[in-house]
Amino acid sequence: MKKRSPTLRKAKNLLALLSAGLSAAIGIFFLIWILWEITDKGISSINWEFFTELPTPPGEPGGGLGNAILGSVIITLIATLLGVPIGVLAGTYLAEFGHGKFGGLIRFITNTFVSAPSIVVGVFVYAIMVVPMKNFSGLAGGVSLGIIMLPVVTRTTEEILRLVPVGLREAALALGAPYWKMIVSIVYRAARTGMITGIILAVARVSGETAPLLFTALNSPYWPSGLTEPMANLTVTIFNYAMSPYEDWQAKAWGGAFLITIAILALNIFSRFLAQRGTKG
Amino acid sequence: MPRPSKRRSNDIIEVLFQFLTRFSGSFILILLLIMLASLTWEAWPAIKKFGLRFLISTEWDPVLGNFGALTTILGTLISTALAMLIAVPLAIGVAIFLTELAPQPLRPILGTAIELLAAIPSIIYGMWGLFTLAPVLSEYIQPWMTEHLGFIPLFDGPPMGVGMFTAGLVLSIMILPFMASVIRDCFLMTPQVLKESAYGLGATTWEVIKDVVLPYGKRGVIGGLFLGLGRALGETMAVTFVIGNAHELSWSLFDPANTIASTLANEFTEASDPIYLAALIELALVLFLITFVILGLAEWWLYSANAGGRKS
C-alpha cells in the first residue's frame, strides 16, 4: 500500500472542507440577498388597497392588484379541480394496479413530465384551446396549470399510498371488503394526511408558474368577468409590470413578488407542519 | 353475507373504480401523445418550409419570414452549461456542508431552509437578476473581468449587465437549492456504519466523503444533477428577464443572447404571421424533445440505481 504523508492528507482535508463551507456560504449569501431584496422592495407596496383595488395607469397614485390576485386564485382553483382528481386516481392506479410493464411506462412518463418545461405546456394549451376558441381565456390558463399539476399529484399520491402497510389491505380484504372499498375507506384514510400535504405542495408549485399563463390566460386590467375571457393573474402582471419603464408599476411588481413568495413559503411550511403532526399522532 | 343486490352494485362500482383509475393512469400517456401530435401539427407549415435547415440556420427574420433555430438552441445549451458549471460544485459543497460540517442542531433547520428556497418561483429569481444583480454586474464585476480576463474572447464585451453571463448566473442560483437538497438526500442514505468504519480506519472527513459517501450515492447524485439540468433547459422566467433577447451569436458571454424559452415568452403573442407562429411552435417542439430525452435518460439512470446495486 502506498504511504501518504499525514500532513498532506490533513491539508487536503482542510482544503476540501473549507471549500465546502465556502460554497455553502456563497449559496446562503445569494439566497438571503434575494429574500432580502424581495422583502425590502416589496413590503412597502402592500396595503389594503393592494388587495382590493384595480390597477391604475402609470403615474396615477394608489390602486392595487386586486383583480390579479383574484384571477390567480380562480386559475389555481380550476387547475386544482382538474389536476387533483385525475392525479389522485392515476397515483392510485400506479400504487395499486400498475405493477406490470404498462404501469412502468406510465410511471416513467409521469416522472419525466414532472420536470418538463412549463412554457411548452402553455404553447400546447394555446394550440388546443386558444386557437379553436379564438380567445385567450382564464379557463385555458387553468387547464395549462392543471396539466402541470397532474404529474406532481400522481407521483406524490403513489409514493404516499405505497407507505400504507400491506397488512391493513389484507385485513380489509379478508373481511370481505371489495377492492374499491378497501382502497377508498382503508388506504385513502390511512394516507389522508400525506395526500393532503402532497396536494398543498402541488398547489404551491403551480401558483408561482408564469410561463404557461403568458399565452393562455394572458392578462387583463379588469376584474375577472368570465372564464372564457382573458383573465388577470399575479405572475403575468408581475412580469409585465417589472418589464415596464414606469417606477410605480415596478413597485407594484415587487409587491406582487413579495406576496407570492410569502404565500408559497407559507403553503410549504403549512404542509410540513401537517406532515409532522400526521407522523406524530 | 351481503344481499345479492348489494353485491351486484359492489361489482359495478368495482369495475367502474378500476376503469377510472386505469383511465386516469393512461391519461398522462394520452396527454403526451396529443401534445406531440398537436405541436407537430401546428408547427407543420414551418417544418415543411424549412425542413432540417431549421435546426442549423442562424437566421431569424420575422419580416422576410425566414426562421432558423440554431441561435436559440445554442443559447439554451450555453446558458444551461454555464449554470451547471457554477451550480454543480456549489451544490455538492452545500450538501457536504449540510451533512458533515454544519453543527448538529442546525442541520435539519438548514436542510428545510434549502428545500423551502427550492420552492420559490422562478420569476422571483428573474426579477432579482434584472433589478439587483444586473446593475452590480455591469458596474463592478464585468468591467473588472474584461480588464483582467479580457484576453479571452468570452469575457470581452460591453458591460451591459444583461446577457448570457447574467442568465447563466441567475439560472445557477435558481437550481442550486433544488440540486443541493437532492444531493443531500442521497448523502444521508449512506449507512452510518460504513462511515464510522472508514473513520475508524483513520480516514479524514474528506476521505470519507470522497471514498465512501460519494461512491455510495453516485447514481442518485448524478440523477439529481440531471434533474437540475432539465430544469435549467426549460426555464423561462429566470432567463427572459436577464438574457437581453438578441438573435445573434457572439463569442462574448456579456453580449445579449436568447434561449428557446425566452424567445417563446417574448415573441409568441406578437407573432401575427402564420409562418412566424409555426416557427415558434416548432421551437417549443424542439425544446420539448431535448428536455424529454435528457430527463428520460436521468429517469432511466435513477431507475436502474434503484433496481440494481443497493437494497433499501
Coordinates of C-alpha atoms in Angstrom, one line a residue:
Chain A
M1 CA 0.0 0.0 0.0
K2 CA 1.1 3.5 -0.9
K3 CA 2.1 5.6 2.1
R4 CA 0.7 9.1 2.1
S5 CA 2.0 11.8 4.4
P6 CA -0.4 12.6 7.2
T7 CA 0.3 16.3 6.7
L8 CA -0.7 16.2 3.1
R9 CA -3.9 14.3 3.9
K10 CA -4.7 16.8 6.6
A11 CA -4.1 19.7 4.3
K12 CA -6.3 18.1 1.6
N13 CA -9.0 17.6 4.2
L14 CA -8.8 21.1 5.4
L15 CA -8.9 22.5 1.8
A16 CA -11.9 20.3 0.8
L17 CA -13.9 21.2 4.0
L18 CA -13.0 24.9 3.6
S19 CA -14.3 24.9 0.0
A20 CA -17.5 23.1 1.1
G21 CA -18.0 25.7 3.8
L22 CA -17.3 28.5 1.3
S23 CA -19.8 27.2 -1.2
A24 CA -22.4 26.9 1.5
A25 CA -21.6 30.5 2.5
I26 CA -21.9 31.7 -1.2
G27 CA -25.2 29.8 -1.7
I28 CA -26.7 31.1 1.6
F29 CA -25.4 34.6 0.8
F30 CA -27.2 34.8 -2.6
L31 CA -30.4 33.3 -1.3
I32 CA -30.6 35.7 1.7
W33 CA -29.8 38.5 -0.7
I34 CA -32.8 37.6 -2.9
L35 CA -35.2 37.2 0.0
W36 CA -33.9 40.5 1.5
E37 CA -34.5 42.4 -1.8
I38 CA -37.9 41.0 -2.2
T39 CA -38.9 41.9 1.3
D40 CA -37.2 45.3 1.3
K41 CA -38.7 46.5 -2.1
G42 CA -42.0 44.6 -1.9
I43 CA -43.3 45.2 1.6
S44 CA -43.8 48.9 1.2
S45 CA -46.3 48.3 -1.7
I46 CA -48.5 46.1 0.5
N47 CA -51.5 47.8 1.9
W48 CA -55.3 47.3 2.0
E49 CA -55.8 48.9 -1.5
F50 CA -53.2 46.4 -2.9
F51 CA -55.7 43.6 -2.3
T52 CA -59.0 45.4 -3.1
E53 CA -58.4 47.9 -5.9
L54 CA -57.9 47.7 -9.7
P55 CA -54.5 48.8 -11.1
T56 CA -54.2 52.4 -12.0
P57 CA -52.5 53.7 -15.2
P58 CA -48.8 54.6 -14.8
G59 CA -48.2 57.8 -12.9
E60 CA -51.5 57.8 -11.1
P61 CA -51.0 57.0 -7.4
G62 CA -52.9 54.4 -5.5
G63 CA -54.6 51.3 -6.9
G64 CA -53.8 47.7 -6.4
L65 CA -53.6 44.3 -7.9
G66 CA -56.9 43.0 -6.6
N67 CA -58.0 41.7 -10.0
A68 CA -54.8 39.8 -10.5
I69 CA -54.9 38.3 -7.0
L70 CA -58.5 37.1 -7.6
G71 CA -57.7 35.9 -11.1
S72 CA -54.7 33.9 -9.8
V73 CA -56.9 32.3 -7.1
I74 CA -59.5 31.4 -9.8
I75 CA -57.0 29.9 -12.2
T76 CA -55.3 27.9 -9.5
L77 CA -58.7 26.6 -8.3
I78 CA -59.5 25.4 -11.9
A79 CA -56.1 23.8 -12.1
T80 CA -56.7 22.0 -8.7
L81 CA -60.2 20.8 -9.8
L82 CA -58.7 19.3 -12.9
G83 CA -55.4 18.1 -11.7
V84 CA -56.2 16.7 -8.3
P85 CA -58.9 14.1 -9.1
I86 CA -57.1 12.7 -12.2
G87 CA -53.8 12.8 -10.4
V88 CA -55.1 11.0 -7.3
L89 CA -56.7 8.3 -9.4
A90 CA -53.6 7.9 -11.6
G91 CA -51.5 7.7 -8.5
T92 CA -53.9 5.0 -7.1
Y93 CA -53.5 3.1 -10.4
L94 CA -49.7 3.2 -10.1
A95 CA -49.7 2.2 -6.5
E96 CA -52.4 -0.5 -6.5
F97 CA -52.7 -1.9 -10.0
G98 CA -49.7 -0.7 -12.1
H99 CA -47.2 -3.4 -11.3
G100 CA -46.7 -4.6 -14.9
K101 CA -44.8 -3.2 -17.9
F102 CA -47.6 -0.7 -18.7
G103 CA -47.5 0.7 -15.2
G104 CA -43.8 1.1 -15.5
L105 CA -44.2 3.1 -18.7
I106 CA -46.8 5.4 -17.1
R107 CA -44.5 5.8 -14.1
F108 CA -41.6 6.7 -16.4
I109 CA -43.6 9.3 -18.3
T110 CA -45.0 10.8 -15.1
N111 CA -41.6 11.2 -13.6
T112 CA -40.3 12.8 -16.8
F113 CA -43.3 15.1 -17.1
V114 CA -42.8 16.5 -13.6
S115 CA -39.8 18.5 -14.8
A116 CA -41.0 19.1 -18.4
P117 CA -40.7 22.8 -19.4
S118 CA -43.8 24.6 -18.4
I119 CA -43.7 27.0 -21.3
V120 CA -44.2 24.1 -23.7
V121 CA -47.4 23.2 -21.9
G122 CA -48.5 26.8 -22.4
V123 CA -47.9 26.5 -26.2
F124 CA -49.8 23.2 -26.2
V125 CA -52.8 24.7 -24.5
Y126 CA -52.6 27.6 -26.8
A127 CA -52.8 25.2 -29.7
I128 CA -55.7 23.1 -28.4
M129 CA -57.8 25.7 -26.6
V130 CA -56.9 29.3 -27.5
V131 CA -56.8 28.7 -31.3
P132 CA -60.1 26.9 -31.6
M133 CA -61.9 29.2 -29.2
K134 CA -60.3 32.2 -30.9
N135 CA -59.8 33.9 -27.5
F136 CA -57.3 33.9 -24.6
S137 CA -59.1 32.7 -21.5
G138 CA -58.8 32.1 -17.8
L139 CA -60.1 28.6 -18.4
A140 CA -57.1 27.9 -20.8
G141 CA -54.8 29.2 -18.1
G142 CA -56.4 26.9 -15.5
V143 CA -56.1 23.9 -17.9
S144 CA -52.4 24.6 -18.5
L145 CA -51.7 24.8 -14.8
G146 CA -53.8 21.6 -14.3
I147 CA -51.6 19.8 -16.8
I148 CA -48.5 20.9 -14.9
M149 CA -50.1 19.8 -11.6
L150 CA -51.2 16.4 -12.8
P151 CA -47.9 14.5 -12.7
V152 CA -46.9 16.1 -9.4
V153 CA -50.1 14.9 -7.7
T154 CA -49.8 11.5 -9.4
R155 CA -46.2 11.0 -8.1
T156 CA -46.8 12.1 -4.6
T157 CA -50.1 10.1 -4.3
E158 CA -48.3 6.9 -5.5
E159 CA -45.4 7.5 -3.0
I160 CA -47.8 8.0 -0.1
L161 CA -50.1 5.1 -0.9
R162 CA -47.1 2.8 -1.1
L163 CA -46.3 3.7 2.5
V164 CA -49.6 2.1 3.7
P165 CA -48.8 -1.3 5.2
V166 CA -49.8 -4.3 3.2
G167 CA -51.3 -5.9 6.4
L168 CA -54.0 -3.2 6.5
R169 CA -55.1 -4.0 3.0
E170 CA -55.0 -7.7 3.6
A171 CA -57.1 -7.3 6.7
A172 CA -59.7 -5.4 4.9
L173 CA -59.8 -7.9 2.0
A174 CA -60.0 -10.8 4.5
L175 CA -63.1 -9.2 6.0
G176 CA -64.7 -9.5 2.5
A177 CA -64.4 -5.8 1.5
P178 CA -64.4 -5.3 -2.2
Y179 CA -61.2 -3.9 -3.6
W180 CA -62.5 -0.4 -4.2
K181 CA -63.9 -0.2 -0.7
M182 CA -60.6 -1.3 0.7
I183 CA -58.8 1.5 -1.2
V184 CA -61.3 4.2 -0.5
S185 CA -62.0 3.6 3.1
I186 CA -58.8 2.0 4.3
V187 CA -55.9 3.0 2.1
Y188 CA -57.1 6.6 1.5
R189 CA -58.0 7.1 5.1
A190 CA -54.6 5.8 6.3
A191 CA -52.8 8.0 3.8
R192 CA -55.0 11.1 4.2
T193 CA -52.5 13.5 5.8
G194 CA -49.8 12.6 3.3
M195 CA -52.2 13.1 0.3
I196 CA -53.3 16.5 1.6
T197 CA -49.7 17.5 2.1
G198 CA -48.9 16.5 -1.4
I199 CA -51.8 18.4 -2.9
I200 CA -50.9 21.6 -1.0
L201 CA -47.4 21.3 -2.3
A202 CA -48.7 20.8 -5.8
V203 CA -50.9 23.9 -5.5
A204 CA -47.9 25.9 -4.2
R205 CA -45.9 24.7 -7.1
V206 CA -48.3 25.8 -9.8
S207 CA -49.3 29.1 -8.2
G208 CA -45.9 30.5 -8.9
E209 CA -45.9 29.5 -12.6
T210 CA -45.7 32.3 -15.1
A211 CA -44.7 30.8 -18.4
P212 CA -47.7 28.7 -19.1
L213 CA -50.1 31.6 -18.5
L214 CA -48.4 34.0 -20.9
F215 CA -50.3 32.8 -23.9
T216 CA -53.3 31.1 -22.3
A217 CA -54.8 33.4 -19.6
L218 CA -52.9 36.3 -21.0
N219 CA -53.7 39.3 -18.6
S220 CA -56.3 41.9 -18.2
P221 CA -56.6 45.3 -16.4
Y222 CA -60.2 44.4 -15.3
W223 CA -61.8 42.2 -12.7
P224 CA -62.3 38.6 -13.9
S225 CA -65.7 38.6 -15.7
G226 CA -65.9 35.1 -17.1
L227 CA -63.9 32.0 -17.7
T228 CA -63.8 32.5 -21.5
E229 CA -62.2 35.9 -21.2
P230 CA -58.6 36.8 -20.8
M231 CA -58.0 36.8 -17.0
A232 CA -55.7 39.0 -14.9
N233 CA -53.2 37.0 -12.8
L234 CA -50.5 37.8 -10.4
T235 CA -47.5 36.2 -12.1
V236 CA -48.0 37.6 -15.6
T237 CA -48.8 41.0 -14.1
I238 CA -45.5 40.9 -12.1
F239 CA -43.7 40.1 -15.4
N240 CA -45.4 42.9 -17.4
Y241 CA -45.1 45.5 -14.7
A242 CA -41.5 44.6 -13.9
M243 CA -40.6 44.9 -17.6
S244 CA -42.4 48.3 -17.9
P245 CA -40.4 51.6 -17.7
Y246 CA -42.8 53.1 -15.0
E247 CA -41.5 53.2 -11.5
D248 CA -44.9 52.9 -9.8
W249 CA -45.6 49.8 -11.9
Q250 CA -42.3 48.3 -10.9
A251 CA -43.1 48.9 -7.3
K252 CA -46.3 47.0 -7.7
A253 CA -44.4 44.2 -9.3
W254 CA -42.2 44.0 -6.3
G255 CA -45.3 44.0 -4.1
G256 CA -46.7 41.1 -6.1
A257 CA -43.4 39.2 -6.0
F258 CA -43.3 39.6 -2.2
L259 CA -46.9 38.5 -1.8
I260 CA -46.4 35.4 -4.0
T261 CA -43.2 34.4 -2.3
I262 CA -44.8 34.7 1.2
A263 CA -47.9 32.7 0.0
I264 CA -45.8 29.9 -1.4
L265 CA -43.5 29.7 1.5
A266 CA -46.5 29.7 3.9
L267 CA -48.1 26.8 1.9
N268 CA -44.9 24.9 2.1
I269 CA -44.4 25.4 5.8
F270 CA -48.1 24.6 6.5
S271 CA -47.8 21.3 4.6
R272 CA -44.7 20.4 6.5
F273 CA -46.4 21.2 9.8
L274 CA -49.3 18.9 8.7
A275 CA -47.0 16.1 7.7
Q276 CA -45.1 16.4 11.0
R277 CA -48.3 16.3 13.0
G278 CA -49.5 13.4 11.0
T279 CA -46.5 11.3 11.8
K280 CA -46.7 12.1 15.5
G281 CA -50.3 11.3 16.1
Chain B
M1 CA -73.3 -12.3 3.9
P2 CA -74.4 -9.2 1.8
R3 CA -77.6 -9.3 0.0
P4 CA -77.4 -10.2 -3.8
S5 CA -78.5 -6.7 -4.9
K6 CA -75.8 -5.0 -2.8
R7 CA -73.3 -7.5 -4.1
R8 CA -74.2 -6.6 -7.7
S9 CA -73.9 -2.9 -7.0
N10 CA -70.5 -3.5 -5.4
D11 CA -69.4 -5.3 -8.5
I12 CA -70.4 -2.4 -10.7
I13 CA -68.6 0.1 -8.5
E14 CA -65.6 -2.2 -8.6
V15 CA -65.5 -2.3 -12.4
L16 CA -66.1 1.4 -12.5
F17 CA -63.4 2.2 -10.0
Q18 CA -60.8 0.0 -11.8
F19 CA -61.8 1.6 -15.1
L20 CA -61.4 5.2 -13.6
T21 CA -58.0 4.6 -12.1
R22 CA -56.8 2.8 -15.2
F23 CA -58.1 5.6 -17.4
S24 CA -56.5 8.3 -15.2
G25 CA -53.2 6.4 -15.3
S26 CA -53.3 6.2 -19.1
F27 CA -54.3 9.8 -19.3
I28 CA -50.8 11.1 -19.0
L29 CA -49.6 8.8 -21.8
I30 CA -52.6 10.1 -23.9
L31 CA -51.7 13.6 -23.0
L32 CA -48.1 13.1 -24.1
L33 CA -49.2 11.7 -27.4
I34 CA -51.7 14.5 -28.0
M35 CA -49.1 17.1 -27.1
L36 CA -46.6 15.7 -29.6
A37 CA -49.2 15.4 -32.3
S38 CA -50.7 18.9 -31.8
L39 CA -47.4 20.7 -31.6
T40 CA -46.2 18.9 -34.7
W41 CA -49.5 19.7 -36.5
E42 CA -49.3 23.4 -35.6
A43 CA -45.6 23.6 -36.5
W44 CA -46.1 21.8 -39.8
P45 CA -46.0 24.9 -42.1
A46 CA -42.6 25.7 -40.6
I47 CA -41.4 22.1 -40.7
K48 CA -42.4 21.8 -44.4
K49 CA -41.0 25.1 -45.4
F50 CA -37.6 25.0 -43.6
G51 CA -37.0 21.2 -43.2
L52 CA -33.9 20.3 -41.3
R53 CA -32.4 23.6 -42.3
F54 CA -34.4 25.0 -39.4
L55 CA -32.1 23.3 -36.9
I56 CA -28.8 24.6 -38.4
S57 CA -29.8 28.1 -39.6
T58 CA -29.0 31.1 -37.5
E59 CA -31.4 33.4 -39.4
W60 CA -34.3 34.8 -37.5
D61 CA -36.2 37.3 -39.7
P62 CA -39.8 37.8 -38.9
V63 CA -40.1 40.4 -41.7
L64 CA -39.0 38.2 -44.5
G65 CA -40.4 35.1 -42.8
N66 CA -37.1 33.2 -42.6
F67 CA -36.5 31.3 -39.4
G68 CA -33.8 29.1 -38.0
A69 CA -33.4 27.7 -34.5
L70 CA -29.6 27.4 -34.1
T71 CA -29.2 30.7 -32.2
T72 CA -31.8 29.8 -29.7
I73 CA -30.8 26.2 -29.4
L74 CA -27.2 27.2 -28.7
G75 CA -28.4 29.9 -26.3
T76 CA -30.3 27.3 -24.4
L77 CA -27.4 24.9 -24.3
I78 CA -24.8 27.5 -23.4
S79 CA -26.8 29.2 -20.6
T80 CA -27.6 25.7 -19.2
A81 CA -23.9 24.7 -19.4
L82 CA -22.9 27.9 -17.7
A83 CA -25.4 27.4 -14.9
M84 CA -24.3 23.8 -14.4
L85 CA -20.7 24.8 -14.3
I86 CA -21.3 27.2 -11.5
A87 CA -24.1 25.3 -9.6
V88 CA -22.8 21.7 -9.6
P89 CA -19.7 22.2 -7.4
L90 CA -21.6 24.7 -5.2
A91 CA -24.4 22.2 -4.8
I92 CA -22.1 19.4 -3.8
G93 CA -20.3 21.7 -1.4
V94 CA -23.6 22.8 0.2
A95 CA -24.6 19.1 0.5
I96 CA -21.3 18.2 2.2
F97 CA -21.7 21.2 4.5
L98 CA -25.3 20.2 5.4
T99 CA -24.5 16.5 6.1
E100 CA -21.0 16.6 7.5
L101 CA -19.9 20.1 8.6
A102 CA -22.8 22.1 10.0
P103 CA -23.3 22.0 13.7
Q104 CA -25.6 19.0 14.5
P105 CA -28.6 21.0 15.8
L106 CA -28.5 23.3 12.7
R107 CA -28.6 20.5 10.1
P108 CA -32.3 19.9 9.9
I109 CA -33.1 23.6 10.0
L110 CA -30.7 24.4 7.2
G111 CA -31.9 21.4 5.3
T112 CA -35.5 22.6 5.5
A113 CA -34.5 26.1 4.6
I114 CA -32.8 24.9 1.4
E115 CA -35.9 22.9 0.5
L116 CA -38.1 25.9 1.0
L117 CA -35.8 28.0 -1.2
A118 CA -36.2 25.5 -3.9
A119 CA -39.9 26.2 -3.9
I120 CA -39.5 29.9 -4.7
P121 CA -41.0 30.6 -8.2
S122 CA -38.5 31.3 -10.9
I123 CA -40.0 34.7 -11.8
I124 CA -38.6 36.0 -8.4
Y125 CA -35.1 34.9 -9.4
G126 CA -35.6 36.7 -12.8
M127 CA -36.7 39.9 -11.2
W128 CA -33.9 39.9 -8.7
G129 CA -31.5 39.2 -11.5
L130 CA -32.7 42.2 -13.6
F131 CA -33.1 44.8 -10.8
T132 CA -30.4 43.8 -8.4
L133 CA -27.8 41.6 -9.9
A134 CA -27.5 43.1 -13.4
P135 CA -26.6 46.7 -12.1
V136 CA -24.0 45.2 -9.8
L137 CA -22.5 43.1 -12.6
S138 CA -22.4 46.0 -15.1
E139 CA -21.0 48.4 -12.6
Y140 CA -18.3 46.3 -10.9
I141 CA -17.9 42.7 -11.9
Q142 CA -18.0 42.8 -15.7
P143 CA -15.6 45.8 -16.2
W144 CA -13.2 44.0 -13.8
M145 CA -13.4 40.8 -15.7
T146 CA -12.9 42.5 -19.0
E147 CA -9.8 44.2 -17.7
H148 CA -8.2 41.1 -16.2
L149 CA -9.6 38.3 -18.3
G150 CA -10.4 40.3 -21.5
F151 CA -7.8 38.5 -23.5
I152 CA -10.2 35.6 -23.5
P153 CA -12.9 36.5 -26.1
L154 CA -15.6 35.0 -23.7
F155 CA -15.1 37.9 -21.3
D156 CA -14.5 40.7 -23.7
G157 CA -17.7 42.6 -24.3
P158 CA -19.9 45.5 -23.3
P159 CA -20.6 45.5 -19.6
M160 CA -24.4 45.9 -20.0
G161 CA -25.4 43.7 -17.1
V162 CA -27.9 41.7 -19.1
G163 CA -26.7 38.9 -21.4
M164 CA -25.7 35.3 -21.5
F165 CA -23.4 35.6 -18.5
T166 CA -26.1 37.0 -16.2
A167 CA -28.6 34.4 -17.4
G168 CA -26.2 31.6 -16.6
L169 CA -25.6 33.1 -13.2
V170 CA -29.2 33.6 -12.3
L171 CA -30.1 30.1 -13.5
S172 CA -27.3 28.6 -11.4
I173 CA -28.6 30.4 -8.3
M174 CA -32.1 29.1 -9.1
I175 CA -31.2 25.5 -9.5
L176 CA -28.7 25.5 -6.6
P177 CA -31.2 24.8 -3.7
F178 CA -33.0 22.1 -5.7
M179 CA -29.8 20.2 -6.6
A180 CA -28.3 20.7 -3.2
S181 CA -31.4 19.2 -1.5
V182 CA -31.5 16.2 -3.8
I183 CA -27.8 15.6 -3.3
R184 CA -28.2 16.0 0.5
D185 CA -30.9 13.3 0.5
C186 CA -28.5 11.0 -1.4
F187 CA -25.7 11.7 1.1
L188 CA -28.0 11.0 4.0
M189 CA -28.7 7.5 2.7
T190 CA -25.1 6.3 3.3
P191 CA -25.3 3.9 6.2
Q192 CA -23.7 5.3 9.4
V193 CA -21.8 2.1 9.9
L194 CA -19.9 2.5 6.6
K195 CA -18.8 6.0 7.5
E196 CA -17.9 5.0 11.0
S197 CA -15.8 2.1 9.7
A198 CA -13.9 4.5 7.4
Y199 CA -13.3 6.9 10.3
G200 CA -12.2 4.0 12.4
L201 CA -9.5 3.2 9.9
G202 CA -8.2 6.7 10.3
A203 CA -9.7 8.4 7.3
T204 CA -10.2 12.2 7.3
T205 CA -13.6 13.7 6.7
W206 CA -12.8 14.5 3.1
E207 CA -11.6 10.9 2.5
V208 CA -14.8 9.6 4.0
I209 CA -16.8 11.8 1.6
K210 CA -14.7 11.1 -1.4
D211 CA -14.3 7.3 -0.9
V212 CA -17.5 6.3 0.9
V213 CA -20.3 8.8 0.7
L214 CA -19.9 9.9 -3.0
P215 CA -19.4 6.4 -4.5
Y216 CA -22.4 5.1 -2.4
G217 CA -24.8 7.8 -3.6
K218 CA -23.2 8.3 -7.0
R219 CA -26.2 7.3 -9.1
G220 CA -28.6 9.3 -7.1
V221 CA -26.3 12.4 -7.2
I222 CA -25.9 12.1 -11.0
G223 CA -29.7 11.7 -11.4
G224 CA -30.3 14.8 -9.3
L225 CA -27.8 16.7 -11.4
F226 CA -29.7 15.7 -14.5
L227 CA -33.0 16.9 -13.0
G228 CA -31.4 20.2 -12.3
L229 CA -30.1 20.3 -15.9
G230 CA -33.7 19.6 -17.1
R231 CA -35.0 22.5 -15.1
A232 CA -32.3 24.9 -16.4
L233 CA -33.0 23.9 -20.0
G234 CA -36.7 24.6 -19.9
E235 CA -36.6 27.6 -17.5
T236 CA -38.4 30.6 -18.9
M237 CA -38.8 33.4 -16.4
A238 CA -35.4 33.4 -14.7
V239 CA -33.8 33.7 -18.1
T240 CA -36.2 36.0 -20.0
F241 CA -35.6 38.9 -17.6
V242 CA -31.9 39.0 -17.9
I243 CA -30.7 37.5 -21.2
G244 CA -31.3 40.6 -23.3
N245 CA -33.1 38.9 -26.2
A246 CA -31.0 39.2 -29.2
H247 CA -31.0 36.7 -32.1
E248 CA -27.3 36.9 -32.6
L249 CA -24.4 34.5 -31.9
S250 CA -21.5 36.1 -30.2
W251 CA -18.2 34.9 -28.7
S252 CA -18.7 37.2 -25.7
L253 CA -20.7 35.9 -22.8
F254 CA -21.5 39.5 -21.9
D255 CA -23.5 40.1 -25.1
P256 CA -27.3 39.7 -25.1
A257 CA -28.5 36.4 -26.4
N258 CA -31.6 34.2 -26.4
T259 CA -32.9 30.8 -25.4
I260 CA -35.8 28.8 -26.8
A261 CA -37.9 29.5 -23.8
S262 CA -37.1 33.3 -23.7
T263 CA -37.9 33.6 -27.4
L264 CA -41.3 32.0 -26.9
A265 CA -42.0 34.2 -23.9
N266 CA -41.1 37.4 -25.8
E267 CA -42.4 36.8 -29.2
F268 CA -45.3 34.3 -29.1
T269 CA -48.1 36.9 -28.5
E270 CA -46.6 39.2 -31.1
A271 CA -46.4 36.6 -33.9
S272 CA -49.2 37.6 -36.3
D273 CA -47.8 35.9 -39.3
P274 CA -48.8 32.1 -39.6
I275 CA -45.3 31.0 -40.6
Y276 CA -43.8 33.0 -37.6
L277 CA -46.2 31.3 -35.2
A278 CA -45.5 27.9 -36.7
A279 CA -41.7 28.5 -36.4
L280 CA -42.2 29.4 -32.7
I281 CA -44.3 26.3 -32.1
E282 CA -41.5 24.3 -33.8
L283 CA -39.1 25.8 -31.3
A284 CA -41.4 24.6 -28.5
L285 CA -41.4 21.2 -30.0
V286 CA -37.6 21.1 -30.2
L287 CA -37.3 22.2 -26.6
F288 CA -39.8 19.6 -25.5
L289 CA -37.9 16.9 -27.3
I290 CA -34.5 18.0 -25.9
T291 CA -35.7 18.1 -22.3
F292 CA -37.7 14.9 -22.6
V293 CA -34.7 13.0 -23.9
I294 CA -32.4 14.4 -21.1
L295 CA -35.0 13.9 -18.4
G296 CA -35.8 10.4 -19.7
L297 CA -32.2 9.4 -19.6
A298 CA -32.0 10.8 -16.0
E299 CA -35.1 8.9 -15.0
W300 CA -33.7 5.7 -16.6
W301 CA -30.5 6.2 -14.7
L302 CA -32.3 6.7 -11.4
Y303 CA -34.5 3.7 -12.1
S304 CA -31.5 1.4 -12.6
A305 CA -30.0 2.9 -9.5
N306 CA -33.0 1.7 -7.5
A307 CA -33.3 -1.6 -9.3
G308 CA -29.7 -2.7 -9.1
G309 CA -27.0 -2.1 -6.6
R310 CA -28.0 -1.3 -3.1
K311 CA -31.1 -2.6 -1.4
S312 CA -33.1 -0.1 0.6

